[in-house]
mmCIF file of C-alpha atoms in Angstrom:
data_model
loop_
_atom_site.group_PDB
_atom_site.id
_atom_site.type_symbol
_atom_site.label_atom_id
_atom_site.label_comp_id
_atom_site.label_asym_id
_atom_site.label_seq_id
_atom_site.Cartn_x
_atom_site.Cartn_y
_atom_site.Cartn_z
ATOM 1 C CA UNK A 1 -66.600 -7.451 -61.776
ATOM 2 C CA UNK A 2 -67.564 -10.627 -59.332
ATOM 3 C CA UNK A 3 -65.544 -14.129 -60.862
ATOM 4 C CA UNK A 4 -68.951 -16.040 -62.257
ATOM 5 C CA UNK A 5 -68.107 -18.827 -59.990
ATOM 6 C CA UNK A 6 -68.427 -16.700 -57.323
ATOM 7 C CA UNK A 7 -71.623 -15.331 -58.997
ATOM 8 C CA UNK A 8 -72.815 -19.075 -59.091
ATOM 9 C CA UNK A 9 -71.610 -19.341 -55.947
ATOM 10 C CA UNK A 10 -73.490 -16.677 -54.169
ATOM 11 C CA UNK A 11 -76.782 -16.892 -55.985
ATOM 12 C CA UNK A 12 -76.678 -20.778 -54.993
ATOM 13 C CA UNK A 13 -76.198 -19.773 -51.486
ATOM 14 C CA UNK A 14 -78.530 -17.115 -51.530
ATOM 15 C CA UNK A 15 -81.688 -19.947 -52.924
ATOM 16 C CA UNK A 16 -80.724 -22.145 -49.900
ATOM 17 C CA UNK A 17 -80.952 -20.138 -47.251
ATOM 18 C CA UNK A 18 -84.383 -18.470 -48.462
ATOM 19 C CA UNK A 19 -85.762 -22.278 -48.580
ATOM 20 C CA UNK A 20 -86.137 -22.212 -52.826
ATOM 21 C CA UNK A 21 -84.485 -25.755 -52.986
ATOM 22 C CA UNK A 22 -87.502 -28.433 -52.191
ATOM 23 C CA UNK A 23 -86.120 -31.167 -50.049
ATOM 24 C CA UNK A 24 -85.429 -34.773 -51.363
ATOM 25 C CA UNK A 25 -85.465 -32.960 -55.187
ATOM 26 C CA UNK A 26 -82.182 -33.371 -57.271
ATOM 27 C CA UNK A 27 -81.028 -30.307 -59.205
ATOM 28 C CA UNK A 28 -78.519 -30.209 -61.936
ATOM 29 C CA UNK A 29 -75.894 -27.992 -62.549
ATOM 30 C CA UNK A 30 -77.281 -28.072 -66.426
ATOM 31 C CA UNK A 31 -80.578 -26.157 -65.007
ATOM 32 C CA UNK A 32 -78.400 -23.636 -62.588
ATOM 33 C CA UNK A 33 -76.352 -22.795 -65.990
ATOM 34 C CA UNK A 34 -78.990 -21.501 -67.886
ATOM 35 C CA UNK A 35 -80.624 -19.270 -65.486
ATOM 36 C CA UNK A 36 -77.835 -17.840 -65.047
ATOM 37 C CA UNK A 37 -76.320 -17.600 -68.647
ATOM 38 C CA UNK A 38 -73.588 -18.877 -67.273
ATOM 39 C CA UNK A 39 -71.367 -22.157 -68.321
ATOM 40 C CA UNK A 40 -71.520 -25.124 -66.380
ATOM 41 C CA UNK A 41 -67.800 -24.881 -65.110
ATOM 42 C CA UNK A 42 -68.360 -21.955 -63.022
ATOM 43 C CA UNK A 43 -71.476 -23.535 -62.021
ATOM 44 C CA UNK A 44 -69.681 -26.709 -60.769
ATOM 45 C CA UNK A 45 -66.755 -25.016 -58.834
ATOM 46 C CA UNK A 46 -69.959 -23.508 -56.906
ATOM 47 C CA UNK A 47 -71.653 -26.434 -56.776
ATOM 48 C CA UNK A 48 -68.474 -28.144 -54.926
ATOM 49 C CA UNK A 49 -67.733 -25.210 -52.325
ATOM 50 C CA UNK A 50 -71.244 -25.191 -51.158
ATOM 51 C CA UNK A 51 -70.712 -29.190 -50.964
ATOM 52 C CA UNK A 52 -67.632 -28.644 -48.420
ATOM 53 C CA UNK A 53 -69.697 -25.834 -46.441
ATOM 54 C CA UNK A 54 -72.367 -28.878 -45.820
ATOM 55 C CA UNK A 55 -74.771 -26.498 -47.736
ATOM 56 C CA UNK A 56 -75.702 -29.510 -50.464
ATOM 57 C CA UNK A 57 -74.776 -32.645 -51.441
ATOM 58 C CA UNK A 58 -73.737 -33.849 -54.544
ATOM 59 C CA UNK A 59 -75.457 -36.839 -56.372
ATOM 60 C CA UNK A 60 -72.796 -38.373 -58.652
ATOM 61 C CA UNK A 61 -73.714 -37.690 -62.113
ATOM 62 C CA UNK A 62 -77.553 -36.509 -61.541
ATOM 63 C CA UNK A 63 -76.752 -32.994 -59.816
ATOM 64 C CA UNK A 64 -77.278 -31.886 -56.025
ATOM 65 C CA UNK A 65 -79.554 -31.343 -53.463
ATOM 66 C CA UNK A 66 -80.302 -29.822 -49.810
ATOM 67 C CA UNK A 67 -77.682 -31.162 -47.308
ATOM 68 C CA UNK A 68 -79.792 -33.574 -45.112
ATOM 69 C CA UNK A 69 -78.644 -33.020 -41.313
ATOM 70 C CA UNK A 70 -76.941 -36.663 -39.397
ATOM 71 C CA UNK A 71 -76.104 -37.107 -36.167
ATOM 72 C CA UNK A 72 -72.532 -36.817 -37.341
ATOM 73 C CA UNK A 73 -73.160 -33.360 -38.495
ATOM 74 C CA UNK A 74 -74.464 -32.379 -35.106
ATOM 75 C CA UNK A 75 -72.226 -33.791 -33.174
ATOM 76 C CA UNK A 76 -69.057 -32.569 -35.489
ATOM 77 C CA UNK A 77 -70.797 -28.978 -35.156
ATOM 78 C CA UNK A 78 -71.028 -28.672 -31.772
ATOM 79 C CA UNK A 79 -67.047 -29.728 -30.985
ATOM 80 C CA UNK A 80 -65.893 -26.726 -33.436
ATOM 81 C CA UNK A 81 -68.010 -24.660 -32.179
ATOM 82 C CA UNK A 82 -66.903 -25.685 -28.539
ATOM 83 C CA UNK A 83 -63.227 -25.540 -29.257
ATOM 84 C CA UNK A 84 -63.767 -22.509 -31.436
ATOM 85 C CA UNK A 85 -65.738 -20.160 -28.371
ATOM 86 C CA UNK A 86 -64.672 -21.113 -25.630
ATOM 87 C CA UNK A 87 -61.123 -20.451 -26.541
ATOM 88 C CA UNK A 88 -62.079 -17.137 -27.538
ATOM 89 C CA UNK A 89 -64.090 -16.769 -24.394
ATOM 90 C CA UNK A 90 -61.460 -17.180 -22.271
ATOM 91 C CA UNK A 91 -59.380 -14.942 -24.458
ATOM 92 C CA UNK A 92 -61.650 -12.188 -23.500
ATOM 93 C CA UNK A 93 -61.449 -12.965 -19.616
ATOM 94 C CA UNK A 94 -58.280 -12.718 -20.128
ATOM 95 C CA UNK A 95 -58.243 -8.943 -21.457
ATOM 96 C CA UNK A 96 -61.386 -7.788 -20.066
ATOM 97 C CA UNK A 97 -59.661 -4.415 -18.278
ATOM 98 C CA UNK A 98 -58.236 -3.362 -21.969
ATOM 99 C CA UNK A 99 -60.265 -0.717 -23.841
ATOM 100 C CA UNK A 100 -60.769 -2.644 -26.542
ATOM 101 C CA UNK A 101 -62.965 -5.609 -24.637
ATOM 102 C CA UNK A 102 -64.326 -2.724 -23.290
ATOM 103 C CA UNK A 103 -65.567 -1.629 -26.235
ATOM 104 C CA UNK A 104 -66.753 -5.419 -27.293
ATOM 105 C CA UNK A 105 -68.378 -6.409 -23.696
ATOM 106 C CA UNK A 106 -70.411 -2.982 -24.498
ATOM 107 C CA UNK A 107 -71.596 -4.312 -27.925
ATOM 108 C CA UNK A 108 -72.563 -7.438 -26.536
ATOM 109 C CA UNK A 109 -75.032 -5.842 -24.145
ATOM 110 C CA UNK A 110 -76.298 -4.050 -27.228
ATOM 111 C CA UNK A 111 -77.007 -7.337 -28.688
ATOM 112 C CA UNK A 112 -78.408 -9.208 -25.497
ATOM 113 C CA UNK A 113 -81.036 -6.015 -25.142
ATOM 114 C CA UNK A 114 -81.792 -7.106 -28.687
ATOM 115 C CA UNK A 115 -82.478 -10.116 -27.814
ATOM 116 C CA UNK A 116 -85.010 -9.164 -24.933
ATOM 117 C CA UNK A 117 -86.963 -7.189 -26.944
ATOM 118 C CA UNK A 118 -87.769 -10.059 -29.724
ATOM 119 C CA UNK A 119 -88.827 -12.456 -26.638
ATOM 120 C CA UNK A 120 -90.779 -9.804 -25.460
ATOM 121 C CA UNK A 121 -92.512 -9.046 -28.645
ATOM 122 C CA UNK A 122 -92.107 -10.721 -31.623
ATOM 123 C CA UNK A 123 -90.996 -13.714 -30.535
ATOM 124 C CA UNK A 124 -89.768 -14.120 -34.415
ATOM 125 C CA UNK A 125 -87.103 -17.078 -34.174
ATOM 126 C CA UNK A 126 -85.436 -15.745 -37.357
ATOM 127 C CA UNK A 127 -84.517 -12.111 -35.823
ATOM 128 C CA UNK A 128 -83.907 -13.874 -32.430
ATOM 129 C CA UNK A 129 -81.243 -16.285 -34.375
ATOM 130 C CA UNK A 130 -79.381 -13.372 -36.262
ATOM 131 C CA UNK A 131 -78.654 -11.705 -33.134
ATOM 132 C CA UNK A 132 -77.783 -14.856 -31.656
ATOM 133 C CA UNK A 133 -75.279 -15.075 -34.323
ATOM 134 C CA UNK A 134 -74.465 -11.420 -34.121
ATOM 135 C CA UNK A 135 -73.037 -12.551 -30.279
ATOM 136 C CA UNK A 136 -71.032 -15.771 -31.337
ATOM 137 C CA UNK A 137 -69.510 -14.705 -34.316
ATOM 138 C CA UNK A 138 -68.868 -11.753 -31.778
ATOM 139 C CA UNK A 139 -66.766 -13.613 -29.841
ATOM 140 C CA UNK A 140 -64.548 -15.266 -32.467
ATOM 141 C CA UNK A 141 -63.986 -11.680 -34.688
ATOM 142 C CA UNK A 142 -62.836 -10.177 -31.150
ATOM 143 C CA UNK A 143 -59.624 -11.938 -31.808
ATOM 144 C CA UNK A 144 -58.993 -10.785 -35.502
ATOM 145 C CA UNK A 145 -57.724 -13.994 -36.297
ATOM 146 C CA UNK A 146 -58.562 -14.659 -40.008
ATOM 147 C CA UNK A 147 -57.656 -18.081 -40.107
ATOM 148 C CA UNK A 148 -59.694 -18.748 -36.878
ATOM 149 C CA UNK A 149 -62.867 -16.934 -38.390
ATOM 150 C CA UNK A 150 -62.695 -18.386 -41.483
ATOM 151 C CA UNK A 151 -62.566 -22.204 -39.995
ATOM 152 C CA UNK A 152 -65.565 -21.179 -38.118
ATOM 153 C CA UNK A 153 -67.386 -19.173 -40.827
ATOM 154 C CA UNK A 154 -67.243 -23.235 -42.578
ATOM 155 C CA UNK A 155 -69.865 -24.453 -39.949
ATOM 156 C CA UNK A 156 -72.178 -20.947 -39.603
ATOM 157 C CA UNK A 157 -74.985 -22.158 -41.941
ATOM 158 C CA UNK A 158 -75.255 -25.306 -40.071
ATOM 159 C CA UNK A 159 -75.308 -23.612 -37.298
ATOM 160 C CA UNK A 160 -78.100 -21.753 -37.849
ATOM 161 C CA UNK A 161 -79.456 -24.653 -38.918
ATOM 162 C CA UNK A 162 -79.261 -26.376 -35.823
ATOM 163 C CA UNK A 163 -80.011 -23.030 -33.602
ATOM 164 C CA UNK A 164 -83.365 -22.109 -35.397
ATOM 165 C CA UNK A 165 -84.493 -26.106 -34.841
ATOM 166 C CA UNK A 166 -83.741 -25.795 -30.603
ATOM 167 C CA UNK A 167 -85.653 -22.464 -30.552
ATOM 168 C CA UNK A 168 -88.580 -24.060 -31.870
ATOM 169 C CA UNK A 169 -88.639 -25.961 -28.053
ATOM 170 C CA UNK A 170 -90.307 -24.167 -25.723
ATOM 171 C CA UNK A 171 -88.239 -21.980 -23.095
ATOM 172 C CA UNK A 172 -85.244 -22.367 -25.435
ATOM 173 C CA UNK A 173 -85.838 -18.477 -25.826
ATOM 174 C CA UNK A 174 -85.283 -17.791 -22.360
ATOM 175 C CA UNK A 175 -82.825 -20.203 -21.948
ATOM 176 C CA UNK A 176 -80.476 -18.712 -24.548
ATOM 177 C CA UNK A 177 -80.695 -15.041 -23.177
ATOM 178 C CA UNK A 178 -79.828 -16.749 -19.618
ATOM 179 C CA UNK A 179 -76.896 -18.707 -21.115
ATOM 180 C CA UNK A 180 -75.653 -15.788 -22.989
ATOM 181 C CA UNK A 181 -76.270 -13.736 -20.049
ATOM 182 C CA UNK A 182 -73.890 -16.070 -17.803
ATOM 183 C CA UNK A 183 -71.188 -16.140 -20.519
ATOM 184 C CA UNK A 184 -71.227 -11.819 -20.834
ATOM 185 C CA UNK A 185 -70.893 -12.042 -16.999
ATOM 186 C CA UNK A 186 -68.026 -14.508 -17.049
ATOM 187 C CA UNK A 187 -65.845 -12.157 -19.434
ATOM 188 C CA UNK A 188 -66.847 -8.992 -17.688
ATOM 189 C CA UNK A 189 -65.688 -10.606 -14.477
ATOM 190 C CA UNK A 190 -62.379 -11.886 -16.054
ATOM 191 C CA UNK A 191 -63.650 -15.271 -14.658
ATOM 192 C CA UNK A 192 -60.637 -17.449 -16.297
ATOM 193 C CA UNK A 193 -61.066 -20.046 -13.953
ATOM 194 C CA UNK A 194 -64.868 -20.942 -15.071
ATOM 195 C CA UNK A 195 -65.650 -19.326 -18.241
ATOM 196 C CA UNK A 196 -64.623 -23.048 -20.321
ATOM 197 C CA UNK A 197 -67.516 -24.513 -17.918
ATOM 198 C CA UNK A 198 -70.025 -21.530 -18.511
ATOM 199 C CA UNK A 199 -69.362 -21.651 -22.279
ATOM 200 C CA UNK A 200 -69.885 -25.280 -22.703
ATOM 201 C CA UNK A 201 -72.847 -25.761 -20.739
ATOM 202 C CA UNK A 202 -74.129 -23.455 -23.431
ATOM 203 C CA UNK A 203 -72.970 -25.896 -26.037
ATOM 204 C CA UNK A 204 -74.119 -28.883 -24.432
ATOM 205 C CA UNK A 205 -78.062 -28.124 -23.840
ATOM 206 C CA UNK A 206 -78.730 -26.982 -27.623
ATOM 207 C CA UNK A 207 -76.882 -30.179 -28.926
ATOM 208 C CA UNK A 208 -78.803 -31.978 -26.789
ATOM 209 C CA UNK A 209 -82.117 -30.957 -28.103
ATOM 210 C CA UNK A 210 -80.876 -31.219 -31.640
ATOM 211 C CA UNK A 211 -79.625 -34.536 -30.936
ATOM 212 C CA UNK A 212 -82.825 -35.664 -29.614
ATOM 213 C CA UNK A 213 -84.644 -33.889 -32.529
ATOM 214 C CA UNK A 214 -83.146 -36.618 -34.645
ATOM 215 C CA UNK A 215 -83.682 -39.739 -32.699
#
């Protein structure tokens, strides 16, 4: 049976990400107790883990609400990311003749052909994003480091966050499917000597925009 903090824990996750919290609105941990029959203890060790993913923020002794994005955020976002992927990325250059990158630089065209179908058709920013996802957590799994995935895992709903705000620009779309496009080329060619500068300049547009966004 699931630990009822992770219960709390989960079910609090799942309301944020499917927009239930209003913005600006304080919620108390008194109010997530009893909808879930649950005692307020489990409710707070939720309450704080969500707090350290940047999901929420707590409001000393009133409750929590939504996480409000800074400039801080985005900019402390975009170096993990950056340090996380590109490392990774270069990783695969490294071993792109082995059957198992292979197997992975395969996938990735999977997901890219994804990709060109939503722009095509739907144009739906949320399926776009999850396969955008689909090719950066990608990269970071490829090295079966747990300690590496779970550092980054820390950051992925802010990520999202930030990604689903720069597809709202126009051509950021395209963009994306050219940038991932470069990166997929990059590993497939073993380009070691480049792939840090091809990675990044992926990085560097997006936080840009989201930057800007905030200004």
């Amino acid at each position: 049976m699931t630990p009822l903090n992770e219960q709390a824990y989960l079910h609090l996750r799942r309301m944020v990400r499917s927009d239930a919290f209003e913005r600006g609105k304080i919620y108390s941990e008194t109010g997530v107790s009893k909808e879930l029959g649950i005692s307020r203890t489990p409710v707070r060790d939720a309450i704080h883990r969500l707090s350290q993913e940047g999901y929420i923020d707590i409001v000393p002794s009133k409750g929590f609400m939504l996480h409000h994005l800074t400039k801080q955020d985005v900019i402390e976002t975009f170096q993990i990311r950056s340090a996380i992927e590109t490392f990774c990325a270069r990783r695969i250059c490294e071993e792109t003749d082995t059957p198992k990158a292979k197997r992975f630089l395969g996938e990735m065209d999977e997901i890219m052909e994804r990709m060109y179908q939503i722009m095509a058709t739907t144009k739906s920013i949320e399926e776009f994003c999850k396969y955008d996802f689909d090719f950066h957590t990608g990269l970071v799994d490829y090295l079966e480091n747990e300690q590496l995935s779970s550092v980054y895992g820390l950051y992925v709903h802010r990520m999202i966050n930030l990604a689903e705000l720069s597809l709202k620009h126009k051509s950021r779309m395209d963009d994306t499917c050219e940038e991932h496009m470069a990166i997929l080329a990059g590993m497939k060619n073993g380009d070691v000597d480049h792939i840090y500068e091809i990675t990044m300049r992926h990085m560097d547009t997006p936080k840009a925009i989201n930057l800007a966004d905030l200004l």
